[in-house]
Amino acid sequence: MSRDSNYDHHISIFSPNGRLYQVEYAFKAAASASGLTSVACRGSDTCAMVTQKKVPERLIDPSSVSNVYTIIPSIGCLMTGHSPDCKALVSRMRYEANDFQYKYGYPIPVGSLAQRIADIAQVNTQKASFRPLACTAMLVSVDDEKGPSLYKVDPAGHFLPFKATASGAKEQEATNYFEKKVGDLSGYNADETVRCAIMCLGSVLGSDFRGSEIEVCTVEKGGKFKKLSEEETERHLNDIAEMDA
Amino acid sequence: MDAALAHSFTISPESSRLKPGELSTGTTIMAVPFEGGVVLGADSRVSTGTYIANRTSDKIAQLSEKIFCCRSGSAADTQALTDYVRFYLQQWEVETGRDATVKVAAHLMRKICYQNKDNLSAGVIVGGWDEVDGGSVYNIPLGGTMIKMNCAIGGSGSTYIYGLTDALYKPNMTKAETVAMVKKSISHAMARDGSSGGIIRTCIVEKSGVEREYIPGNQLPYGP
């Protein structure tokens, strides 16, 4: 009987009560693999994403530690989860985005990219020979037609547009924080959007940051996706400290 | 093939390899680096045999923000080439986090030209500005050789101005001198080559940015 052999725990087939255990384990792996939390939100004309930066060992070169990736100049992503899986997914996203642009002659809209990646992730939940990737991707861009856009793609192959979202260890607390702010978000300008994301992460982790402990990235209307330098991050942190004082 | 030979009035190897009816940028193209940048220039005539399909075409294609290429030979082949190089160059920029260098762009162009040499009829000149080498120009004629040059000319019209460019070129010219030299040389080529004509388009690339201009056909330095 399938109940005895527990195959449903080992590969992606349904259990008798209708669950896909491998997919659920993938979610747990993505959330707890790195222990980091990431948050993202969109304002009136900007999207901002913030994540913790933890260098796992003292001997590692800190400049090489990053979870922020550019897919094409107008689309950026923040990956949370098992780091080699994150890099594999980024490679695939870059391939899909560039292939679209080459075939159709214009940059891929972020929603289409999210859809494509979600479809690929779903295939892994139906194959016996492939495990799902233990990573959640948050994609941002300022779309020509839809304005600032934020999408989250998870190991199961869900993808949804969000006004604000979080993933990782403290995902639930961060989401609760954003739910209180969601009404104001659509009116925030570039600086306010960035600060809202930083303050969310700060309140959830219960600590103040230095510029070197977080990675902040933004994409503004007409602009390229970019990661803020330590100086720019410090400027925002100082502005936040002054606001509270 | 015979129909193309019968219609072509030039002795350029490019026009004899085109299929009958295929569009040729039988052309004059040129690129010259100067201190801090590069000047690219081209005529604007696109012909099918004796019919001028487009008399104001743009033969200077953009590969990345500060790298351009001048196209000669089959219009279709060079458009396909620039599409591929843009594709690979954008990926290179994203993966390395750097702005594209002229060397990499030229290398990509040459790789594709060489590997497909039997099926292509394209001569390009890649020129641009980057942080590493400043202004640089690479000539990639038929067959896929790549040569870094101080003064590169190409296309069917270039055969008439080898002597002129040898005489006009001096090392360390200023931007204005380089622009004047490019415009004068292309005008002379347009005056003698039936496959070159129309307007002269120039593109000046420097650290501060890109300037694109053109000279109308009735205001050329030398002509008609």
Short mmCIF file of C-alpha atoms in Angstrom, two decimals:
data_model
loop_
_atom_site.label_atom_id
_atom_site.label_comp_id
_atom_site.label_asym_id
_atom_site.label_seq_id
_atom_site.Cartn_x
_atom_site.Cartn_y
_atom_site.Cartn_z
CA MET A 1 0.00 0.00 0.00
CA SER A 2 1.29 3.46 -0.79
CA ARG A 3 0.75 4.49 2.84
CA ASP A 4 3.37 2.04 3.95
CA SER A 5 6.02 2.72 1.41
CA ASN A 6 6.05 6.52 1.89
CA TYR A 7 6.97 7.09 -1.73
CA ASP A 8 4.80 10.18 -1.62
CA HIS A 9 7.39 11.70 0.71
CA HIS A 10 10.28 10.96 -1.58
CA ILE A 11 9.09 12.11 -4.96
CA SER A 12 6.48 14.50 -6.21
CA ILE A 13 3.37 12.33 -6.28
CA PHE A 14 0.17 12.86 -4.32
CA SER A 15 -0.23 11.49 -0.85
CA PRO A 16 -3.57 9.89 0.06
CA ASN A 17 -4.73 13.13 1.65
CA GLY A 18 -3.92 15.07 -1.52
CA ARG A 19 -0.66 16.73 -0.52
CA LEU A 20 2.62 16.98 -2.41
CA TYR A 21 5.15 16.53 0.38
CA GLN A 22 8.19 17.26 -1.77
CA VAL A 23 6.76 20.64 -2.72
CA GLU A 24 6.05 21.46 0.92
CA TYR A 25 9.55 20.45 1.88
CA ALA A 26 10.84 22.70 -0.88
CA PHE A 27 9.00 25.63 0.69
CA LYS A 28 10.56 24.88 4.05
CA ALA A 29 13.97 24.63 2.47
CA ALA A 30 13.52 27.94 0.69
CA ALA A 31 12.41 29.72 3.83
CA SER A 32 14.96 28.36 6.22
CA ALA A 33 17.97 27.44 4.07
CA SER A 34 19.68 30.75 4.51
CA GLY A 35 17.81 32.08 7.53
CA LEU A 36 17.45 35.42 5.78
CA THR A 37 14.34 37.51 5.29
CA SER A 38 13.65 39.64 2.22
CA VAL A 39 10.96 42.23 1.66
CA ALA A 40 9.76 44.14 -1.38
CA CYS A 41 7.21 46.83 -2.11
CA ARG A 42 6.08 49.06 -4.91
CA GLY A 43 5.22 52.75 -4.79
CA SER A 44 3.82 55.20 -7.28
CA ASP A 45 6.74 55.00 -9.71
CA THR A 46 9.40 52.88 -8.03
CA CYS A 47 9.87 49.36 -6.71
CA ALA A 48 12.24 48.62 -3.84
CA MET A 49 13.58 45.38 -2.41
CA VAL A 50 15.63 44.88 0.74
CA THR A 51 17.29 41.78 2.13
CA GLN A 52 19.67 40.93 4.92
CA LYS A 53 23.28 40.46 4.02
CA LYS A 54 25.01 37.89 6.17
CA VAL A 55 28.50 36.71 5.30
CA PRO A 56 28.45 33.05 6.43
CA GLU A 57 32.14 32.80 7.34
CA ARG A 58 34.72 35.41 8.21
CA LEU A 59 37.12 34.24 5.52
CA ILE A 60 34.66 34.81 2.66
CA ASP A 61 35.17 37.91 0.53
CA PRO A 62 32.13 40.03 1.50
CA SER A 63 31.88 41.79 -1.86
CA SER A 64 30.96 38.49 -3.49
CA VAL A 65 28.01 37.77 -1.19
CA SER A 66 24.79 38.97 -2.79
CA ASN A 67 21.24 37.80 -3.38
CA VAL A 68 20.41 40.58 -5.80
CA TYR A 69 20.66 39.80 -9.50
CA THR A 70 19.98 41.71 -12.71
CA ILE A 71 18.09 39.66 -15.28
CA ILE A 72 17.99 42.27 -18.04
CA PRO A 73 18.74 45.93 -17.39
CA SER A 74 15.09 46.74 -16.68
CA ILE A 75 14.26 43.70 -14.54
CA GLY A 76 15.88 42.80 -11.27
CA CYS A 77 15.36 39.96 -8.85
CA LEU A 78 15.96 39.12 -5.25
CA MET A 79 16.41 35.42 -4.52
CA THR A 80 15.73 33.83 -1.15
CA GLY A 81 16.65 30.24 -0.41
CA HIS A 82 19.24 27.62 -1.17
CA SER A 83 22.01 29.55 -2.85
CA PRO A 84 23.03 27.16 -5.68
CA ASP A 85 19.37 26.72 -6.59
CA CYS A 86 19.01 30.50 -6.64
CA LYS A 87 21.89 30.85 -9.09
CA ALA A 88 20.49 28.10 -11.30
CA LEU A 89 17.12 29.86 -11.44
CA VAL A 90 18.75 33.22 -12.22
CA SER A 91 20.65 31.62 -15.13
CA ARG A 92 17.42 30.24 -16.49
CA MET A 93 15.63 33.57 -16.09
CA ARG A 94 18.40 35.36 -17.97
CA TYR A 95 18.21 32.82 -20.77
CA GLU A 96 14.41 33.10 -21.04
CA ALA A 97 14.45 36.91 -20.93
CA ASN A 98 17.15 37.28 -23.55
CA ASP A 99 15.60 34.65 -25.78
CA PHE A 100 12.29 36.54 -25.68
CA GLN A 101 14.00 39.80 -26.55
CA TYR A 102 15.91 38.23 -29.40
CA LYS A 103 12.83 36.51 -30.84
CA TYR A 104 10.29 39.29 -30.46
CA GLY A 105 12.47 42.38 -30.58
CA TYR A 106 11.50 44.03 -27.28
CA PRO A 107 12.37 43.47 -23.61
CA ILE A 108 10.28 40.86 -21.87
CA PRO A 109 7.56 42.31 -19.60
CA VAL A 110 8.20 41.23 -16.02
CA GLY A 111 4.80 39.53 -15.78
CA SER A 112 5.59 37.33 -18.77
CA LEU A 113 8.95 36.40 -17.28
CA ALA A 114 7.34 35.53 -13.97
CA GLN A 115 4.80 33.38 -15.78
CA ARG A 116 7.48 31.56 -17.73
CA ILE A 117 9.56 30.85 -14.65
CA ALA A 118 6.50 29.72 -12.71
CA ASP A 119 5.61 27.32 -15.52
CA ILE A 120 9.12 25.88 -15.43
CA ALA A 121 8.96 25.53 -11.64
CA GLN A 122 5.66 23.69 -11.94
CA VAL A 123 7.20 21.10 -14.24
CA ASN A 124 9.60 20.15 -11.47
CA THR A 125 6.64 19.33 -9.26
CA GLN A 126 5.39 16.81 -11.77
CA LYS A 127 8.59 15.01 -12.66
CA ALA A 128 9.93 12.09 -10.72
CA SER A 129 13.46 12.76 -11.87
CA PHE A 130 13.69 16.44 -10.84
CA ARG A 131 13.23 18.00 -7.45
CA PRO A 132 11.71 21.46 -7.08
CA LEU A 133 14.22 24.31 -6.64
CA ALA A 134 14.38 25.54 -3.06
CA CYS A 135 14.17 29.21 -3.79
CA THR A 136 11.64 32.00 -4.03
CA ALA A 137 12.19 34.75 -6.56
CA MET A 138 10.89 38.29 -6.26
CA LEU A 139 10.99 40.11 -9.57
CA VAL A 140 10.65 43.85 -10.01
CA SER A 141 10.45 46.18 -12.95
CA VAL A 142 8.66 49.32 -14.04
CA ASP A 143 6.50 48.03 -16.84
CA ASP A 144 5.64 50.29 -19.82
CA GLU A 145 1.96 49.58 -19.50
CA LYS A 146 1.37 48.59 -15.90
CA GLY A 147 3.81 50.83 -14.05
CA PRO A 148 5.81 49.53 -11.10
CA SER A 149 5.37 45.76 -10.87
CA LEU A 150 6.40 43.21 -8.25
CA TYR A 151 5.98 39.46 -8.73
CA LYS A 152 6.80 36.56 -6.48
CA VAL A 153 7.45 33.07 -7.84
CA ASP A 154 7.68 30.16 -5.41
CA PRO A 155 8.91 26.55 -5.65
CA ALA A 156 5.43 25.22 -6.37
CA GLY A 157 5.04 27.39 -9.44
CA HIS A 158 2.66 29.97 -8.01
CA PHE A 159 3.19 33.44 -9.29
CA LEU A 160 1.22 36.49 -8.34
CA PRO A 161 1.64 40.23 -8.62
CA PHE A 162 1.97 41.98 -5.27
CA LYS A 163 1.77 45.49 -3.90
CA ALA A 164 4.19 44.38 -1.19
CA THR A 165 5.49 41.01 -0.14
CA ALA A 166 8.13 39.18 1.83
CA SER A 167 9.83 35.81 1.87
CA GLY A 168 12.21 33.91 4.11
CA ALA A 169 12.40 33.22 7.79
CA LYS A 170 10.25 36.14 9.04
CA GLU A 171 7.89 36.22 6.10
CA GLN A 172 4.70 36.29 8.14
CA GLU A 173 5.70 39.20 10.38
CA ALA A 174 6.86 41.26 7.43
CA THR A 175 3.63 40.64 5.55
CA ASN A 176 1.65 41.78 8.61
CA TYR A 177 3.68 45.01 8.70
CA PHE A 178 2.94 45.70 5.05
CA GLU A 179 -0.75 45.02 5.44
CA LYS A 180 -0.96 48.08 7.67
CA LYS A 181 0.84 50.22 5.09
CA VAL A 182 -0.75 48.97 1.92
CA GLY A 183 -3.16 51.91 1.62
CA ASP A 184 -0.35 54.48 1.63
CA LEU A 185 2.05 52.60 -0.63
CA SER A 186 0.61 53.65 -3.94
CA GLY A 187 1.31 57.29 -3.12
CA TYR A 188 4.93 56.89 -2.07
CA ASN A 189 7.67 58.47 -4.13
CA ALA A 190 11.03 56.80 -4.75
CA ASP A 191 12.64 57.64 -1.39
CA GLU A 192 9.52 56.83 0.60
CA THR A 193 9.18 53.45 -1.10
CA VAL A 194 12.76 52.51 -0.28
CA ARG A 195 12.38 53.66 3.29
CA CYS A 196 9.16 51.73 3.76
CA ALA A 197 10.92 48.54 2.73
CA ILE A 198 13.89 49.21 5.00
CA MET A 199 11.65 50.07 7.96
CA CYS A 200 9.65 46.89 7.45
CA LEU A 201 12.75 44.74 7.61
CA GLY A 202 13.99 46.71 10.60
CA SER A 203 10.81 46.30 12.58
CA VAL A 204 10.56 42.60 11.77
CA LEU A 205 14.12 41.81 12.76
CA GLY A 206 13.93 44.13 15.73
CA SER A 207 17.24 45.81 15.12
CA ASP A 208 18.86 48.83 13.52
CA PHE A 209 21.14 48.20 10.60
CA ARG A 210 24.38 49.47 9.29
CA GLY A 211 24.72 49.95 5.55
CA SER A 212 26.84 46.84 5.19
CA GLU A 213 24.26 44.53 6.78
CA ILE A 214 21.50 44.95 4.23
CA GLU A 215 21.26 44.99 0.46
CA VAL A 216 18.85 47.49 -1.04
CA CYS A 217 17.91 47.60 -4.70
CA THR A 218 15.48 49.67 -6.71
CA VAL A 219 14.07 50.15 -10.15
CA GLU A 220 12.62 53.50 -11.14
CA LYS A 221 10.50 54.57 -14.07
CA GLY A 222 12.60 54.65 -17.23
CA GLY A 223 15.64 53.62 -15.24
CA LYS A 224 17.70 50.52 -14.91
CA PHE A 225 17.51 48.13 -12.03
CA LYS A 226 20.31 48.97 -9.62
CA LYS A 227 21.71 47.96 -6.29
CA LEU A 228 22.29 50.84 -3.91
CA SER A 229 25.85 51.44 -2.73
CA GLU A 230 26.69 51.42 0.96
CA GLU A 231 26.74 55.23 1.02
CA GLU A 232 23.28 55.49 -0.53
CA THR A 233 21.96 52.90 1.93
CA GLU A 234 23.49 54.80 4.87
CA ARG A 235 21.78 57.97 3.66
CA HIS A 236 18.38 56.26 3.80
CA LEU A 237 19.15 54.77 7.21
CA ASN A 238 20.10 58.19 8.53
CA ASP A 239 16.92 59.73 7.14
CA ILE A 240 14.88 57.04 8.85
CA ALA A 241 16.69 57.62 12.16
CA GLU A 242 15.99 61.36 11.88
CA MET A 243 12.32 60.74 11.13
CA ASP A 244 11.94 58.71 14.31
CA ALA A 245 13.97 61.09 16.48
CA MET B 1 23.80 34.91 -59.58
CA ASP B 2 24.19 35.89 -63.24
CA ALA B 3 21.39 38.44 -63.04
CA ALA B 4 23.15 40.11 -60.13
CA LEU B 5 26.44 40.23 -62.04
CA ALA B 6 24.75 41.70 -65.07
CA HIS B 7 23.17 44.48 -63.03
CA SER B 8 26.08 45.38 -60.81
CA PHE B 9 28.38 48.10 -62.02
CA THR B 10 30.95 47.79 -59.30
CA ILE B 11 33.85 45.42 -59.02
CA SER B 12 33.21 44.74 -55.35
CA PRO B 13 33.29 41.05 -54.35
CA GLU B 14 30.21 41.71 -52.20
CA SER B 15 27.84 42.50 -55.04
CA SER B 16 28.74 39.35 -56.95
CA ARG B 17 27.81 37.04 -54.08
CA LEU B 18 24.35 38.45 -53.48
CA LYS B 19 21.32 36.55 -54.71
CA PRO B 20 19.28 38.17 -57.50
CA GLY B 21 16.97 40.77 -56.00
CA GLU B 22 18.69 40.76 -52.61
CA LEU B 23 19.27 44.17 -51.03
CA SER B 24 22.87 45.29 -50.94
CA THR B 25 24.37 47.93 -48.77
CA GLY B 26 27.06 48.32 -51.46
CA THR B 27 28.45 51.15 -49.62
CA THR B 28 31.16 53.31 -48.14
CA ILE B 29 31.76 52.96 -44.43
CA MET B 30 34.48 54.34 -42.26
CA ALA B 31 35.52 54.61 -38.63
CA VAL B 32 38.43 56.48 -37.08
CA PRO B 33 39.34 56.69 -33.40
CA PHE B 34 40.60 59.93 -31.84
CA GLU B 35 41.81 60.83 -28.37
CA GLY B 36 38.80 60.11 -26.16
CA GLY B 37 36.43 58.68 -28.74
CA VAL B 38 35.58 57.42 -32.18
CA VAL B 39 33.97 58.84 -35.34
CA LEU B 40 31.92 56.46 -37.47
CA GLY B 41 30.63 57.47 -40.90
CA ALA B 42 28.60 55.92 -43.70
CA ASP B 43 26.74 56.77 -46.88
CA SER B 44 23.04 55.94 -47.10
CA ARG B 45 22.38 54.13 -50.36
CA VAL B 46 20.75 50.68 -50.42
CA SER B 47 20.42 49.16 -53.88
CA THR B 48 18.99 46.10 -55.63
CA GLY B 49 20.93 46.12 -58.86
CA THR B 50 20.41 49.56 -60.37
CA TYR B 51 17.31 50.43 -58.33
CA ILE B 52 18.01 52.41 -55.19
CA ALA B 53 15.70 50.78 -52.66
CA ASN B 54 16.43 53.29 -49.87
CA ARG B 55 18.42 56.49 -50.40
CA THR B 56 18.52 57.59 -46.76
CA SER B 57 19.17 54.39 -44.86
CA ASP B 58 21.04 54.20 -41.59
CA LYS B 59 24.02 51.89 -41.90
CA ILE B 60 25.37 52.65 -38.44
CA ALA B 61 23.75 50.21 -36.03
CA GLN B 62 23.93 50.41 -32.26
CA LEU B 63 25.26 47.33 -30.48
CA SER B 64 25.29 48.77 -26.97
CA GLU B 65 25.17 52.21 -25.37
CA LYS B 66 28.58 53.33 -26.65
CA ILE B 67 29.41 50.73 -29.30
CA PHE B 68 28.26 50.93 -32.90
CA CYS B 69 28.92 49.08 -36.11
CA CYS B 70 28.96 50.16 -39.73
CA ARG B 71 27.37 47.62 -42.03
CA SER B 72 28.24 46.73 -45.63
CA GLY B 73 27.36 43.85 -47.96
CA SER B 74 24.00 42.14 -47.75
CA ALA B 75 21.52 44.24 -45.76
CA ALA B 76 19.75 41.11 -44.47
CA ASP B 77 22.96 39.43 -43.33
CA THR B 78 24.24 42.49 -41.49
CA GLN B 79 20.91 43.07 -39.76
CA ALA B 80 20.88 39.46 -38.57
CA LEU B 81 24.49 39.81 -37.38
CA THR B 82 23.80 42.95 -35.38
CA ASP B 83 20.73 41.29 -33.80
CA TYR B 84 22.88 38.38 -32.62
CA VAL B 85 25.70 40.57 -31.33
CA ARG B 86 23.26 42.79 -29.39
CA PHE B 87 21.73 39.64 -27.86
CA TYR B 88 25.07 38.25 -26.69
CA LEU B 89 26.47 41.62 -25.67
CA GLN B 90 23.51 42.41 -23.42
CA GLN B 91 23.89 39.07 -21.67
CA TRP B 92 27.62 39.71 -21.23
CA GLU B 93 26.89 43.08 -19.60
CA VAL B 94 24.36 41.59 -17.20
CA GLU B 95 26.51 38.62 -16.23
CA THR B 96 29.71 40.59 -15.69
CA GLY B 97 28.05 43.72 -14.30
CA ARG B 98 30.19 45.86 -16.62
CA ASP B 99 29.59 48.07 -19.63
CA ALA B 100 30.40 46.33 -22.91
CA THR B 101 33.87 46.81 -24.35
CA VAL B 102 34.57 47.31 -28.05
CA LYS B 103 36.95 44.37 -27.96
CA VAL B 104 34.23 41.99 -26.77
CA ALA B 105 31.71 43.31 -29.28
CA ALA B 106 34.20 42.96 -32.12
CA HIS B 107 35.16 39.50 -30.95
CA LEU B 108 31.53 38.36 -30.94
CA MET B 109 30.98 39.84 -34.39
CA ARG B 110 34.06 38.17 -35.77
CA LYS B 111 33.23 34.77 -34.26
CA ILE B 112 29.83 34.74 -35.94
CA CYS B 113 31.21 36.06 -39.25
CA TYR B 114 33.97 33.45 -39.35
CA GLN B 115 31.86 30.47 -38.30
CA ASN B 116 29.24 31.31 -40.94
CA LYS B 117 31.58 32.58 -43.61
CA ASP B 118 30.13 30.32 -46.31
CA ASN B 119 26.64 31.72 -45.87
CA LEU B 120 27.32 35.38 -45.17
CA SER B 121 28.13 38.34 -47.31
CA ALA B 122 28.94 40.97 -44.73
CA GLY B 123 31.75 43.39 -44.02
CA VAL B 124 31.45 45.34 -40.77
CA ILE B 125 33.44 47.90 -38.87
CA VAL B 126 32.92 47.88 -35.10
CA GLY B 127 33.77 51.12 -33.34
CA GLY B 128 33.02 52.61 -29.95
CA TRP B 129 34.26 53.91 -26.64
CA ASP B 130 34.87 51.96 -23.44
CA GLU B 131 36.61 52.56 -20.10
CA VAL B 132 39.38 50.05 -20.78
CA ASP B 133 40.73 51.05 -24.22
CA GLY B 134 39.07 54.42 -24.84
CA GLY B 135 38.09 54.87 -28.49
CA SER B 136 38.84 51.85 -30.68
CA VAL B 137 37.94 50.53 -34.11
CA TYR B 138 38.01 46.99 -35.47
CA ASN B 139 37.59 46.16 -39.15
CA ILE B 140 35.93 42.80 -39.88
CA PRO B 141 35.86 42.26 -43.65
CA LEU B 142 34.40 39.30 -45.61
CA GLY B 143 35.61 35.97 -44.26
CA GLY B 144 35.87 37.01 -40.65
CA THR B 145 39.34 38.46 -40.05
CA MET B 146 39.46 41.03 -37.29
CA ILE B 147 41.99 43.85 -37.39
CA LYS B 148 42.28 46.69 -34.91
CA MET B 149 42.98 49.83 -36.94
CA ASN B 150 43.61 53.54 -36.65
CA CYS B 151 41.57 54.29 -39.72
CA ALA B 152 39.20 51.65 -41.03
CA ILE B 153 37.33 51.85 -44.33
CA GLY B 154 35.03 49.31 -45.92
CA GLY B 155 32.37 48.66 -48.50
CA SER B 156 32.46 48.87 -52.27
CA GLY B 157 33.22 52.61 -52.23
CA SER B 158 36.27 52.18 -50.01
CA THR B 159 38.38 50.92 -52.91
CA TYR B 160 38.36 54.45 -54.38
CA ILE B 161 39.61 56.19 -51.28
CA TYR B 162 42.50 54.06 -50.02
CA GLY B 163 44.97 56.59 -51.41
CA LEU B 164 43.03 59.56 -50.07
CA THR B 165 42.74 58.21 -46.52
CA ASP B 166 46.43 57.29 -46.50
CA ALA B 167 47.21 60.89 -47.45
CA LEU B 168 44.74 62.55 -45.07
CA TYR B 169 45.33 60.45 -41.97
CA LYS B 170 47.62 61.85 -39.28
CA PRO B 171 48.06 60.38 -35.82
CA ASN B 172 46.61 62.28 -32.81
CA MET B 173 43.98 64.27 -34.69
CA THR B 174 41.41 66.22 -32.71
CA LYS B 175 37.74 65.38 -32.78
CA ALA B 176 36.98 68.13 -35.31
CA GLU B 177 39.83 67.09 -37.61
CA THR B 178 38.71 63.47 -37.48
CA VAL B 179 35.11 64.36 -38.31
CA ALA B 180 36.24 66.52 -41.24
CA MET B 181 38.46 63.73 -42.56
CA VAL B 182 35.67 61.16 -42.38
CA LYS B 183 33.18 63.44 -44.14
CA LYS B 184 35.65 64.37 -46.89
CA SER B 185 36.72 60.77 -47.54
CA ILE B 186 33.18 59.46 -47.77
CA SER B 187 32.20 62.29 -50.12
CA HIS B 188 35.01 61.33 -52.49
CA ALA B 189 33.95 57.69 -52.43
CA MET B 190 30.33 58.63 -53.08
CA ALA B 191 31.43 60.68 -56.07
CA ARG B 192 33.04 57.68 -57.77
CA ASP B 193 31.15 54.60 -56.53
CA GLY B 194 27.74 53.94 -58.09
CA SER B 195 26.67 51.87 -55.10
CA SER B 196 27.35 54.69 -52.64
CA GLY B 197 25.42 57.92 -52.36
CA GLY B 198 22.64 59.81 -50.65
CA ILE B 199 23.57 61.51 -47.39
CA ILE B 200 26.53 61.05 -45.06
CA ARG B 201 25.59 59.87 -41.59
CA THR B 202 28.11 60.29 -38.79
CA CYS B 203 28.17 59.05 -35.26
CA ILE B 204 30.62 60.48 -32.72
CA VAL B 205 31.05 58.38 -29.59
CA GLU B 206 32.86 59.68 -26.52
CA LYS B 207 32.86 59.16 -22.77
CA SER B 208 30.27 61.93 -22.41
CA GLY B 209 27.85 60.39 -24.89
CA VAL B 210 26.85 59.85 -28.47
CA GLU B 211 26.16 62.45 -31.20
CA ARG B 212 24.49 61.43 -34.42
CA GLU B 213 24.39 63.82 -37.36
CA TYR B 214 23.95 63.76 -41.10
CA ILE B 215 24.94 65.92 -44.06
CA PRO B 216 22.32 66.28 -46.78
CA GLY B 217 23.31 65.17 -50.27
CA ASN B 218 23.54 68.71 -51.63
CA GLN B 219 25.94 69.92 -48.92
CA LEU B 220 28.70 67.34 -49.21
CA PRO B 221 32.29 68.56 -48.88
CA TYR B 222 33.07 67.12 -52.31
CA GLY B 223 30.70 66.05 -55.01
CA PRO B 224 28.40 65.22 -56.65
#
